C-alpha cells in the first residue's frame, strides 16, 4: 500500500522498544513498523467501533490518525465506547479520543475533524488519508463512505453491528484481484440501503458493548494488514460474527453489473 510520506518514518530508540513485539515478527519487522508510522488513517466515528479501532491503531504506531465525529460524549456511550471516560461526558468525542490516544502513544499525531461526514466534505477528507476505517452507525454514512472511497481510490474497512452480531469487509473496488478481475464494491454486497425505519437504531434495539470491541478490533487488524501488506485482507469476503453462538462465518461476494 502506498502511503503519504509526509513525516520521517525513522524509528526512535523509544519507538523500537515500544514496538518490539511487532518488530520481531518477520512479517512486519522494522520496515513494516516504518510503514505504520508513515501511514495516515481516517476513522469515521469515535463511537462503539471507532473507539477500539483507534486504540489499537494508535498502539500499533500508525503515525497519523484522523477522527471525524461531530458528537459529544454522553453517559450511555460509556457502556461500549471505551476510549472515553466518565469525566469526558459533554466533551466533543474528537477531543476526548485525541487525549486518550496521546496518553496511550504520544508518537501518534491526531487530526480532529469535529464535523459530520457529508457529501460536501467527504471527498476532501478522504483524499488526505491512505485508508479509511468506517465505524459509523447508519446506512447513509456507510454508503457515502463506500462511494467516496471508491471514487478517491482509497481503501475502506467497513464494519457494522447489530444486537449480538457484527460484520467486517474490506473494499478496494478500484483495484483487481490476482486474476485481473475487478474487486467488488459495497453496492455489489448491499445494492440498496433498507427503507428508512426498517432497521432499528442502537438506541432502539440495544447492543452488547463487548461486541463493538470485537468488530472494531477486527477493523483495526484489517487496516494494519493493508498498511503493512501482510496476510489476505477481507476483499470480496464478508466476515460475520455471531456473539451468542461464538461463531464466525465468511461469505464471498463478487463484482456484479451495476
PDB file of C-alpha atoms in Angstrom:
ATOM      1  CA  UNK A   1       0.000   0.000   0.000  1.00  0.00           C
ATOM      2  CA  UNK A   2       1.303   3.438  -0.878  1.00  0.00           C
ATOM      3  CA  UNK A   3       1.444   5.961   1.932  1.00  0.00           C
ATOM      4  CA  UNK A   4       1.676   9.733   2.111  1.00  0.00           C
ATOM      5  CA  UNK A   5       5.302  10.046   3.258  1.00  0.00           C
ATOM      6  CA  UNK A   6       4.759  13.385   4.971  1.00  0.00           C
ATOM      7  CA  UNK A   7       6.760  12.588   8.095  1.00  0.00           C
ATOM      8  CA  UNK A   8      10.093  10.967   8.855  1.00  0.00           C
ATOM      9  CA  UNK A   9       9.375   7.252   9.280  1.00  0.00           C
ATOM     10  CA  UNK A  10      12.663   6.603  11.074  1.00  0.00           C
ATOM     11  CA  UNK A  11      12.016   4.862  14.385  1.00  0.00           C
ATOM     12  CA  UNK A  12      13.469   6.460  17.505  1.00  0.00           C
ATOM     13  CA  UNK A  13      15.007   4.164  20.156  1.00  0.00           C
ATOM     14  CA  UNK A  14      11.925   4.564  22.342  1.00  0.00           C
ATOM     15  CA  UNK A  15       9.723   3.524  19.420  1.00  0.00           C
ATOM     16  CA  UNK A  16      11.873   0.461  18.741  1.00  0.00           C
ATOM     17  CA  UNK A  17      11.349  -0.550  22.365  1.00  0.00           C
ATOM     18  CA  UNK A  18       7.623   0.269  22.246  1.00  0.00           C
ATOM     19  CA  UNK A  19       7.007  -1.782  19.098  1.00  0.00           C
ATOM     20  CA  UNK A  20       9.473  -4.567  19.899  1.00  0.00           C
ATOM     21  CA  UNK A  21       6.813  -7.298  19.705  1.00  0.00           C
ATOM     22  CA  UNK A  22       5.920  -6.121  16.205  1.00  0.00           C
ATOM     23  CA  UNK A  23       9.479  -5.794  15.042  1.00  0.00           C
ATOM     24  CA  UNK A  24      10.398  -9.370  15.987  1.00  0.00           C
ATOM     25  CA  UNK A  25       7.598 -10.623  13.733  1.00  0.00           C
ATOM     26  CA  UNK A  26       9.279 -11.469  10.393  1.00  0.00           C
ATOM     27  CA  UNK A  27       6.129 -10.438   8.531  1.00  0.00           C
ATOM     28  CA  UNK A  28       6.312  -6.906   9.949  1.00  0.00           C
ATOM     29  CA  UNK A  29       9.810  -6.170  11.218  1.00  0.00           C
ATOM     30  CA  UNK A  30      11.346  -2.722  11.049  1.00  0.00           C
ATOM     31  CA  UNK A  31      10.135  -1.973   7.501  1.00  0.00           C
ATOM     32  CA  UNK A  32       6.530  -2.819   8.401  1.00  0.00           C
ATOM     33  CA  UNK A  33       6.676  -0.676  11.504  1.00  0.00           C
ATOM     34  CA  UNK A  34       8.006   2.198   9.435  1.00  0.00           C
ATOM     35  CA  UNK A  35       5.064   1.772   7.063  1.00  0.00           C
ATOM     36  CA  UNK A  36       2.735   2.069  10.037  1.00  0.00           C
ATOM     37  CA  UNK A  37       4.496   5.221  11.199  1.00  0.00           C
ATOM     38  CA  UNK A  38       4.231   6.759   7.723  1.00  0.00           C
ATOM     39  CA  UNK A  39       0.559   5.830   7.308  1.00  0.00           C
ATOM     40  CA  UNK A  40      -2.382   8.218   7.528  1.00  0.00           C
ATOM     41  CA  UNK A  41      -5.641   6.542   8.563  1.00  0.00           C
ATOM     42  CA  UNK A  42      -9.029   8.247   8.883  1.00  0.00           C
ATOM     43  CA  UNK A  43     -11.552   6.756  11.318  1.00  0.00           C
ATOM     44  CA  UNK A  44     -15.195   7.689  10.856  1.00  0.00           C
ATOM     45  CA  UNK A  45     -16.785   7.917  14.285  1.00  0.00           C
ATOM     46  CA  UNK A  46     -15.223   7.747  17.747  1.00  0.00           C
ATOM     47  CA  UNK A  47     -18.032   5.520  18.982  1.00  0.00           C
ATOM     48  CA  UNK A  48     -18.523   1.814  19.578  1.00  0.00           C
ATOM     49  CA  UNK A  49     -16.488   0.654  16.566  1.00  0.00           C
ATOM     50  CA  UNK A  50     -14.215   3.654  16.247  1.00  0.00           C
ATOM     51  CA  UNK A  51     -13.095   3.542  19.888  1.00  0.00           C
ATOM     52  CA  UNK A  52     -11.326   0.141  19.819  1.00  0.00           C
ATOM     53  CA  UNK A  53     -10.140   0.705  16.247  1.00  0.00           C
ATOM     54  CA  UNK A  54      -8.498   3.979  17.274  1.00  0.00           C
ATOM     55  CA  UNK A  55      -6.949   2.469  20.385  1.00  0.00           C
ATOM     56  CA  UNK A  56      -5.342  -0.444  18.576  1.00  0.00           C
ATOM     57  CA  UNK A  57      -4.225   1.621  15.589  1.00  0.00           C
ATOM     58  CA  UNK A  58      -2.622   4.110  17.974  1.00  0.00           C
ATOM     59  CA  UNK A  59      -0.982   1.342  19.988  1.00  0.00           C
ATOM     60  CA  UNK A  60       0.284  -0.200  16.741  1.00  0.00           C
ATOM     61  CA  UNK A  61       2.053   3.024  15.831  1.00  0.00           C
ATOM     62  CA  UNK A  62       0.010   4.422  12.958  1.00  0.00           C
ATOM     63  CA  UNK A  63       1.685   7.795  12.512  1.00  0.00           C
ATOM     64  CA  UNK A  64      -1.356   9.936  11.772  1.00  0.00           C
ATOM     65  CA  UNK A  65      -4.907   9.182  12.859  1.00  0.00           C
ATOM     66  CA  UNK A  66      -7.746  11.366  11.650  1.00  0.00           C
ATOM     67  CA  UNK A  67     -11.038  11.277  13.542  1.00  0.00           C
ATOM     68  CA  UNK A  68     -14.251  12.622  12.051  1.00  0.00           C
ATOM     69  CA  UNK A  69     -17.126  12.930  14.535  1.00  0.00           C
ATOM     70  CA  UNK A  70     -19.436  15.818  15.438  1.00  0.00           C
ATOM     71  CA  UNK A  71     -20.925  14.258  18.587  1.00  0.00           C
ATOM     72  CA  UNK A  72     -20.225  14.752  22.290  1.00  0.00           C
ATOM     73  CA  UNK A  73     -19.722  12.048  24.915  1.00  0.00           C
ATOM     74  CA  UNK A  74     -22.868  11.003  26.771  1.00  0.00           C
ATOM     75  CA  UNK A  75     -23.320   8.691  29.742  1.00  0.00           C
ATOM     76  CA  UNK A  76     -24.980   5.990  27.622  1.00  0.00           C
ATOM     77  CA  UNK A  77     -21.907   5.871  25.345  1.00  0.00           C
ATOM     78  CA  UNK A  78     -19.604   4.560  28.060  1.00  0.00           C
ATOM     79  CA  UNK A  79     -21.018   1.026  28.014  1.00  0.00           C
ATOM     80  CA  UNK A  80     -19.182   0.401  24.724  1.00  0.00           C
ATOM     81  CA  UNK A  81     -17.189   3.486  23.638  1.00  0.00           C
ATOM     82  CA  UNK A  82     -14.191   2.609  25.772  1.00  0.00           C
ATOM     83  CA  UNK A  83     -11.880   5.365  24.532  1.00  0.00           C
ATOM     84  CA  UNK A  84     -13.936   7.856  26.579  1.00  0.00           C
ATOM     85  CA  UNK A  85     -14.166   8.171  30.379  1.00  0.00           C
ATOM     86  CA  UNK A  86     -16.844   9.353  32.776  1.00  0.00           C
ATOM     87  CA  UNK A  87     -15.074  12.691  33.161  1.00  0.00           C
ATOM     88  CA  UNK A  88     -15.425  13.216  29.387  1.00  0.00           C
ATOM     89  CA  UNK A  89     -19.232  13.436  29.436  1.00  0.00           C
ATOM     90  CA  UNK A  90     -20.248  16.526  27.486  1.00  0.00           C
ATOM     91  CA  UNK A  91     -16.855  16.787  25.787  1.00  0.00           C
ATOM     92  CA  UNK A  92     -16.565  16.550  21.978  1.00  0.00           C
ATOM     93  CA  UNK A  93     -15.668  12.965  21.105  1.00  0.00           C
ATOM     94  CA  UNK A  94     -12.796  14.030  18.856  1.00  0.00           C
ATOM     95  CA  UNK A  95     -11.205  15.872  21.800  1.00  0.00           C
ATOM     96  CA  UNK A  96     -11.761  13.026  24.247  1.00  0.00           C
ATOM     97  CA  UNK A  97     -10.412  10.445  21.810  1.00  0.00           C
ATOM     98  CA  UNK A  98      -7.398  12.595  20.937  1.00  0.00           C
ATOM     99  CA  UNK A  99      -6.498  12.965  24.620  1.00  0.00           C
ATOM    100  CA  UNK A 100      -6.797   9.217  25.179  1.00  0.00           C
ATOM    101  CA  UNK A 101      -4.600   8.484  22.155  1.00  0.00           C
ATOM    102  CA  UNK A 102      -1.962  10.953  23.325  1.00  0.00           C
ATOM    103  CA  UNK A 103      -1.907   9.273  26.729  1.00  0.00           C
ATOM    104  CA  UNK A 104      -1.569   5.863  25.070  1.00  0.00           C
ATOM    105  CA  UNK A 105       1.047   6.744  22.449  1.00  0.00           C
ATOM    106  CA  UNK A 106       2.495  10.262  22.177  1.00  0.00           C
ATOM    107  CA  UNK A 107       4.194   9.330  18.887  1.00  0.00           C
ATOM    108  CA  UNK A 108       0.816   9.370  17.110  1.00  0.00           C
ATOM    109  CA  UNK A 109      -0.410  12.594  15.531  1.00  0.00           C
ATOM    110  CA  UNK A 110      -4.174  13.045  15.826  1.00  0.00           C
ATOM    111  CA  UNK A 111      -6.062  15.223  13.366  1.00  0.00           C
ATOM    112  CA  UNK A 112      -9.507  16.100  14.711  1.00  0.00           C
ATOM    113  CA  UNK A 113     -12.345  16.723  12.270  1.00  0.00           C
ATOM    114  CA  UNK A 114     -15.262  17.821  14.520  1.00  0.00           C
ATOM    115  CA  UNK A 115     -17.795  17.667  11.692  1.00  0.00           C
ATOM    116  CA  UNK A 116     -20.427  15.295  10.447  1.00  0.00           C
ATOM    117  CA  UNK A 117     -19.298  13.419   7.358  1.00  0.00           C
ATOM    118  CA  UNK A 118     -21.444  14.504   4.415  1.00  0.00           C
ATOM    119  CA  UNK A 119     -21.422  14.822   0.626  1.00  0.00           C
ATOM    120  CA  UNK A 120     -19.880  18.302   0.858  1.00  0.00           C
ATOM    121  CA  UNK A 121     -16.762  17.271   2.802  1.00  0.00           C
ATOM    122  CA  UNK A 122     -16.240  13.522   2.321  1.00  0.00           C
ATOM    123  CA  UNK A 123     -14.078  13.622  -0.806  1.00  0.00           C
ATOM    124  CA  UNK A 124     -11.711  16.295   0.514  1.00  0.00           C
ATOM    125  CA  UNK A 125     -11.333  14.434   3.812  1.00  0.00           C
ATOM    126  CA  UNK A 126     -10.720  11.023   2.254  1.00  0.00           C
ATOM    127  CA  UNK A 127      -8.048  12.289  -0.117  1.00  0.00           C
ATOM    128  CA  UNK A 128      -5.914  13.361   2.847  1.00  0.00           C
ATOM    129  CA  UNK A 129      -5.532   9.750   4.001  1.00  0.00           C
ATOM    130  CA  UNK A 130      -4.179   6.400   2.844  1.00  0.00           C
ATOM    131  CA  UNK A 131      -7.161   4.399   4.055  1.00  0.00           C
ATOM    132  CA  UNK A 132     -10.430   4.880   5.889  1.00  0.00           C
ATOM    133  CA  UNK A 133     -11.992   2.846   8.696  1.00  0.00           C
ATOM    134  CA  UNK A 134     -15.758   3.290   8.802  1.00  0.00           C
ATOM    135  CA  UNK A 135     -17.158   2.981  12.310  1.00  0.00           C
ATOM    136  CA  UNK A 136     -20.396   4.819  11.553  1.00  0.00           C
ATOM    137  CA  UNK A 137     -23.783   3.619  12.794  1.00  0.00           C
ATOM    138  CA  UNK A 138     -26.115   4.456   9.915  1.00  0.00           C
ATOM    139  CA  UNK A 139     -26.649   3.415   6.319  1.00  0.00           C
ATOM    140  CA  UNK A 140     -26.440   6.898   4.824  1.00  0.00           C
ATOM    141  CA  UNK A 141     -22.880   7.326   6.080  1.00  0.00           C
ATOM    142  CA  UNK A 142     -21.846   3.795   5.100  1.00  0.00           C
ATOM    143  CA  UNK A 143     -22.982   4.267   1.506  1.00  0.00           C
ATOM    144  CA  UNK A 144     -21.444   7.735   1.338  1.00  0.00           C
ATOM    145  CA  UNK A 145     -18.137   6.401   2.690  1.00  0.00           C
ATOM    146  CA  UNK A 146     -18.109   3.488   0.260  1.00  0.00           C
ATOM    147  CA  UNK A 147     -18.942   5.607  -2.792  1.00  0.00           C
ATOM    148  CA  UNK A 148     -16.451   8.319  -1.819  1.00  0.00           C
ATOM    149  CA  UNK A 149     -13.631   5.873  -1.108  1.00  0.00           C
ATOM    150  CA  UNK A 150     -14.204   4.167  -4.454  1.00  0.00           C
ATOM    151  CA  UNK A 151     -14.105   7.475  -6.342  1.00  0.00           C
ATOM    152  CA  UNK A 152     -10.995   8.636  -4.449  1.00  0.00           C
ATOM    153  CA  UNK A 153      -9.172   5.320  -4.829  1.00  0.00           C
ATOM    154  CA  UNK A 154      -8.816   4.897  -1.071  1.00  0.00           C
ATOM    155  CA  UNK A 155      -9.131   1.554   0.691  1.00  0.00           C
ATOM    156  CA  UNK A 156     -12.071   1.270   3.099  1.00  0.00           C
ATOM    157  CA  UNK A 157     -12.503  -1.057   6.067  1.00  0.00           C
ATOM    158  CA  UNK A 158     -16.193  -1.071   6.908  1.00  0.00           C
ATOM    159  CA  UNK A 159     -17.926  -2.712   9.849  1.00  0.00           C
ATOM    160  CA  UNK A 160     -21.379  -2.917  11.361  1.00  0.00           C
ATOM    161  CA  UNK A 161     -23.014  -4.370  14.461  1.00  0.00           C
ATOM    162  CA  UNK A 162     -26.481  -5.491  15.463  1.00  0.00           C
ATOM    163  CA  UNK A 163     -27.663  -6.542  18.892  1.00  0.00           C
ATOM    164  CA  UNK A 164     -25.409  -9.613  19.175  1.00  0.00           C
ATOM    165  CA  UNK A 165     -23.830  -9.883  15.723  1.00  0.00           C
ATOM    166  CA  UNK A 166     -21.455  -7.951  13.541  1.00  0.00           C
ATOM    167  CA  UNK A 167     -19.646  -7.925  10.199  1.00  0.00           C
ATOM    168  CA  UNK A 168     -16.461  -6.616   8.590  1.00  0.00           C
ATOM    169  CA  UNK A 169     -15.251  -6.336   4.998  1.00  0.00           C
ATOM    170  CA  UNK A 170     -12.537  -4.502   3.048  1.00  0.00           C
ATOM    171  CA  UNK A 171     -13.346  -2.524  -0.077  1.00  0.00           C
ATOM    172  CA  UNK A 172     -10.911  -1.724  -2.893  1.00  0.00           C
ATOM    173  CA  UNK A 173     -13.255  -1.669  -5.907  1.00  0.00           C
ATOM    174  CA  UNK A 174     -10.841   0.467  -7.893  1.00  0.00           C
ATOM    175  CA  UNK A 175      -8.392  -2.483  -7.985  1.00  0.00           C
ATOM    176  CA  UNK A 176      -8.314  -6.027  -9.324  1.00  0.00           C
ATOM    177  CA  UNK A 177      -7.715  -9.470  -7.852  1.00  0.00           C
ATOM    178  CA  UNK A 178      -4.841 -11.828  -8.673  1.00  0.00           C
ATOM    179  CA  UNK A 179      -6.640 -12.968 -11.828  1.00  0.00           C
ATOM    180  CA  UNK A 180      -7.291  -9.438 -13.054  1.00  0.00           C
ATOM    181  CA  UNK A 181     -10.982  -9.340 -12.166  1.00  0.00           C
ATOM    182  CA  UNK A 182     -12.303  -6.055 -10.729  1.00  0.00           C
ATOM    183  CA  UNK A 183     -12.774  -6.133  -6.973  1.00  0.00           C
ATOM    184  CA  UNK A 184     -16.373  -5.832  -5.762  1.00  0.00           C
ATOM    185  CA  UNK A 185     -17.838  -2.683  -4.266  1.00  0.00           C
ATOM    186  CA  UNK A 186     -20.115  -2.076  -1.297  1.00  0.00           C
ATOM    187  CA  UNK A 187     -23.074  -1.882  -3.662  1.00  0.00           C
ATOM    188  CA  UNK A 188     -22.228  -5.336  -5.014  1.00  0.00           C
ATOM    189  CA  UNK A 189     -22.667  -6.582  -1.465  1.00  0.00           C
ATOM    190  CA  UNK A 190     -25.618  -4.365  -0.499  1.00  0.00           C
ATOM    191  CA  UNK A 191     -27.160  -2.884  -3.686  1.00  0.00           C
ATOM    192  CA  UNK A 192     -29.550  -0.546  -1.891  1.00  0.00           C
ATOM    193  CA  UNK A 193     -29.983   0.615   1.705  1.00  0.00           C
ATOM    194  CA  UNK A 194     -33.024  -0.712   3.547  1.00  0.00           C
ATOM    195  CA  UNK A 195     -36.088   1.552   3.619  1.00  0.00           C
ATOM    196  CA  UNK A 196     -35.978   4.163   6.393  1.00  0.00           C
ATOM    197  CA  UNK A 197     -37.304   2.870   9.693  1.00  0.00           C
ATOM    198  CA  UNK A 198     -36.976  -0.836   8.886  1.00  0.00           C
ATOM    199  CA  UNK A 199     -33.730  -1.325  10.824  1.00  0.00           C
ATOM    200  CA  UNK A 200     -33.860  -0.163  14.453  1.00  0.00           C
ATOM    201  CA  UNK A 201     -31.101   2.070  15.767  1.00  0.00           C
ATOM    202  CA  UNK A 202     -28.710   1.083  18.533  1.00  0.00           C
ATOM    203  CA  UNK A 203     -30.723   3.203  20.963  1.00  0.00           C
ATOM    204  CA  UNK A 204     -33.926   1.391  19.967  1.00  0.00           C
ATOM    205  CA  UNK A 205     -32.683  -2.199  19.791  1.00  0.00           C
ATOM    206  CA  UNK A 206     -29.675  -2.132  22.114  1.00  0.00           C
ATOM    207  CA  UNK A 207     -26.221  -3.601  21.534  1.00  0.00           C
ATOM    208  CA  UNK A 208     -23.860  -5.686  23.646  1.00  0.00           C
ATOM    209  CA  UNK A 209     -20.922  -3.421  24.461  1.00  0.00           C
ATOM    210  CA  UNK A 210     -18.165  -6.007  24.111  1.00  0.00           C
ATOM    211  CA  UNK A 211     -19.445  -6.880  20.621  1.00  0.00           C
ATOM    212  CA  UNK A 212     -18.368  -3.489  19.317  1.00  0.00           C
ATOM    213  CA  UNK A 213     -14.915  -4.212  20.718  1.00  0.00           C
ATOM    214  CA  UNK A 214     -14.694  -7.437  18.725  1.00  0.00           C
ATOM    215  CA  UNK A 215     -15.730  -5.832  15.433  1.00  0.00           C
ATOM    216  CA  UNK A 216     -13.755  -2.613  15.924  1.00  0.00           C
ATOM    217  CA  UNK A 217     -10.620  -4.590  16.749  1.00  0.00           C
ATOM    218  CA  UNK A 218     -11.110  -6.704  13.626  1.00  0.00           C
ATOM    219  CA  UNK A 219     -11.319  -3.474  11.628  1.00  0.00           C
ATOM    220  CA  UNK A 220      -8.025  -2.332  13.156  1.00  0.00           C
ATOM    221  CA  UNK A 221      -6.471  -5.679  12.230  1.00  0.00           C
ATOM    222  CA  UNK A 222      -7.557  -5.329   8.611  1.00  0.00           C
ATOM    223  CA  UNK A 223      -6.198  -1.772   8.486  1.00  0.00           C
ATOM    224  CA  UNK A 224      -2.831  -2.939   9.834  1.00  0.00           C
ATOM    225  CA  UNK A 225      -2.734  -5.699   7.211  1.00  0.00           C
ATOM    226  CA  UNK A 226      -3.437  -3.194   4.455  1.00  0.00           C
ATOM    227  CA  UNK A 227      -0.757  -0.775   5.627  1.00  0.00           C
ATOM    228  CA  UNK A 228       1.956  -3.393   6.117  1.00  0.00           C
ATOM    229  CA  UNK A 229       0.988  -5.597   3.175  1.00  0.00           C
ATOM    230  CA  UNK A 230       0.734  -8.796   5.211  1.00  0.00           C
ATOM    231  CA  UNK A 231      -1.877 -11.538   5.010  1.00  0.00           C
ATOM    232  CA  UNK A 232      -5.042 -11.594   2.937  1.00  0.00           C
ATOM    233  CA  UNK A 233      -7.397  -8.664   3.562  1.00  0.00           C
ATOM    234  CA  UNK A 234     -11.154  -9.250   3.562  1.00  0.00           C
ATOM    235  CA  UNK A 235     -11.557  -8.071  -0.046  1.00  0.00           C
ATOM    236  CA  UNK A 236     -14.543  -9.809  -1.601  1.00  0.00           C
ATOM    237  CA  UNK A 237     -15.271 -11.503   1.708  1.00  0.00           C
ATOM    238  CA  UNK A 238     -17.753 -10.501   4.412  1.00  0.00           C
ATOM    239  CA  UNK A 239     -16.754 -11.781   7.834  1.00  0.00           C
ATOM    240  CA  UNK A 240     -19.776 -12.429  10.043  1.00  0.00           C
ATOM    241  CA  UNK A 241     -19.632 -12.838  13.819  1.00  0.00           C
ATOM    242  CA  UNK A 242     -22.423 -14.304  15.950  1.00  0.00           C
ATOM    243  CA  UNK A 243     -21.568 -13.432  19.537  1.00  0.00           C
ATOM    244  CA  UNK A 244     -24.212 -15.638  21.179  1.00  0.00           C
ATOM    245  CA  UNK A 245     -23.094 -18.730  19.262  1.00  0.00           C
ATOM    246  CA  UNK A 246     -19.396 -17.730  19.396  1.00  0.00           C
ATOM    247  CA  UNK A 247     -19.181 -18.432  15.681  1.00  0.00           C
ATOM    248  CA  UNK A 248     -17.516 -16.788  12.687  1.00  0.00           C
ATOM    249  CA  UNK A 249     -18.650 -17.314   9.095  1.00  0.00           C
ATOM    250  CA  UNK A 250     -17.392 -15.870   5.819  1.00  0.00           C
ATOM    251  CA  UNK A 251     -19.450 -15.007   2.747  1.00  0.00           C
ATOM    252  CA  UNK A 252     -17.697 -14.405  -0.565  1.00  0.00           C
ATOM    253  CA  UNK A 253     -19.099 -11.827  -2.954  1.00  0.00           C
ATOM    254  CA  UNK A 254     -18.113 -10.691  -6.435  1.00  0.00           C
ATOM    255  CA  UNK A 255     -18.311  -7.730  -8.759  1.00  0.00           C
ATOM    256  CA  UNK A 256     -21.736  -7.529 -10.354  1.00  0.00           C
ATOM    257  CA  UNK A 257     -23.196  -5.452 -13.116  1.00  0.00           C
ATOM    258  CA  UNK A 258     -24.121  -2.064 -11.722  1.00  0.00           C
TER     259      UNK A 258
END
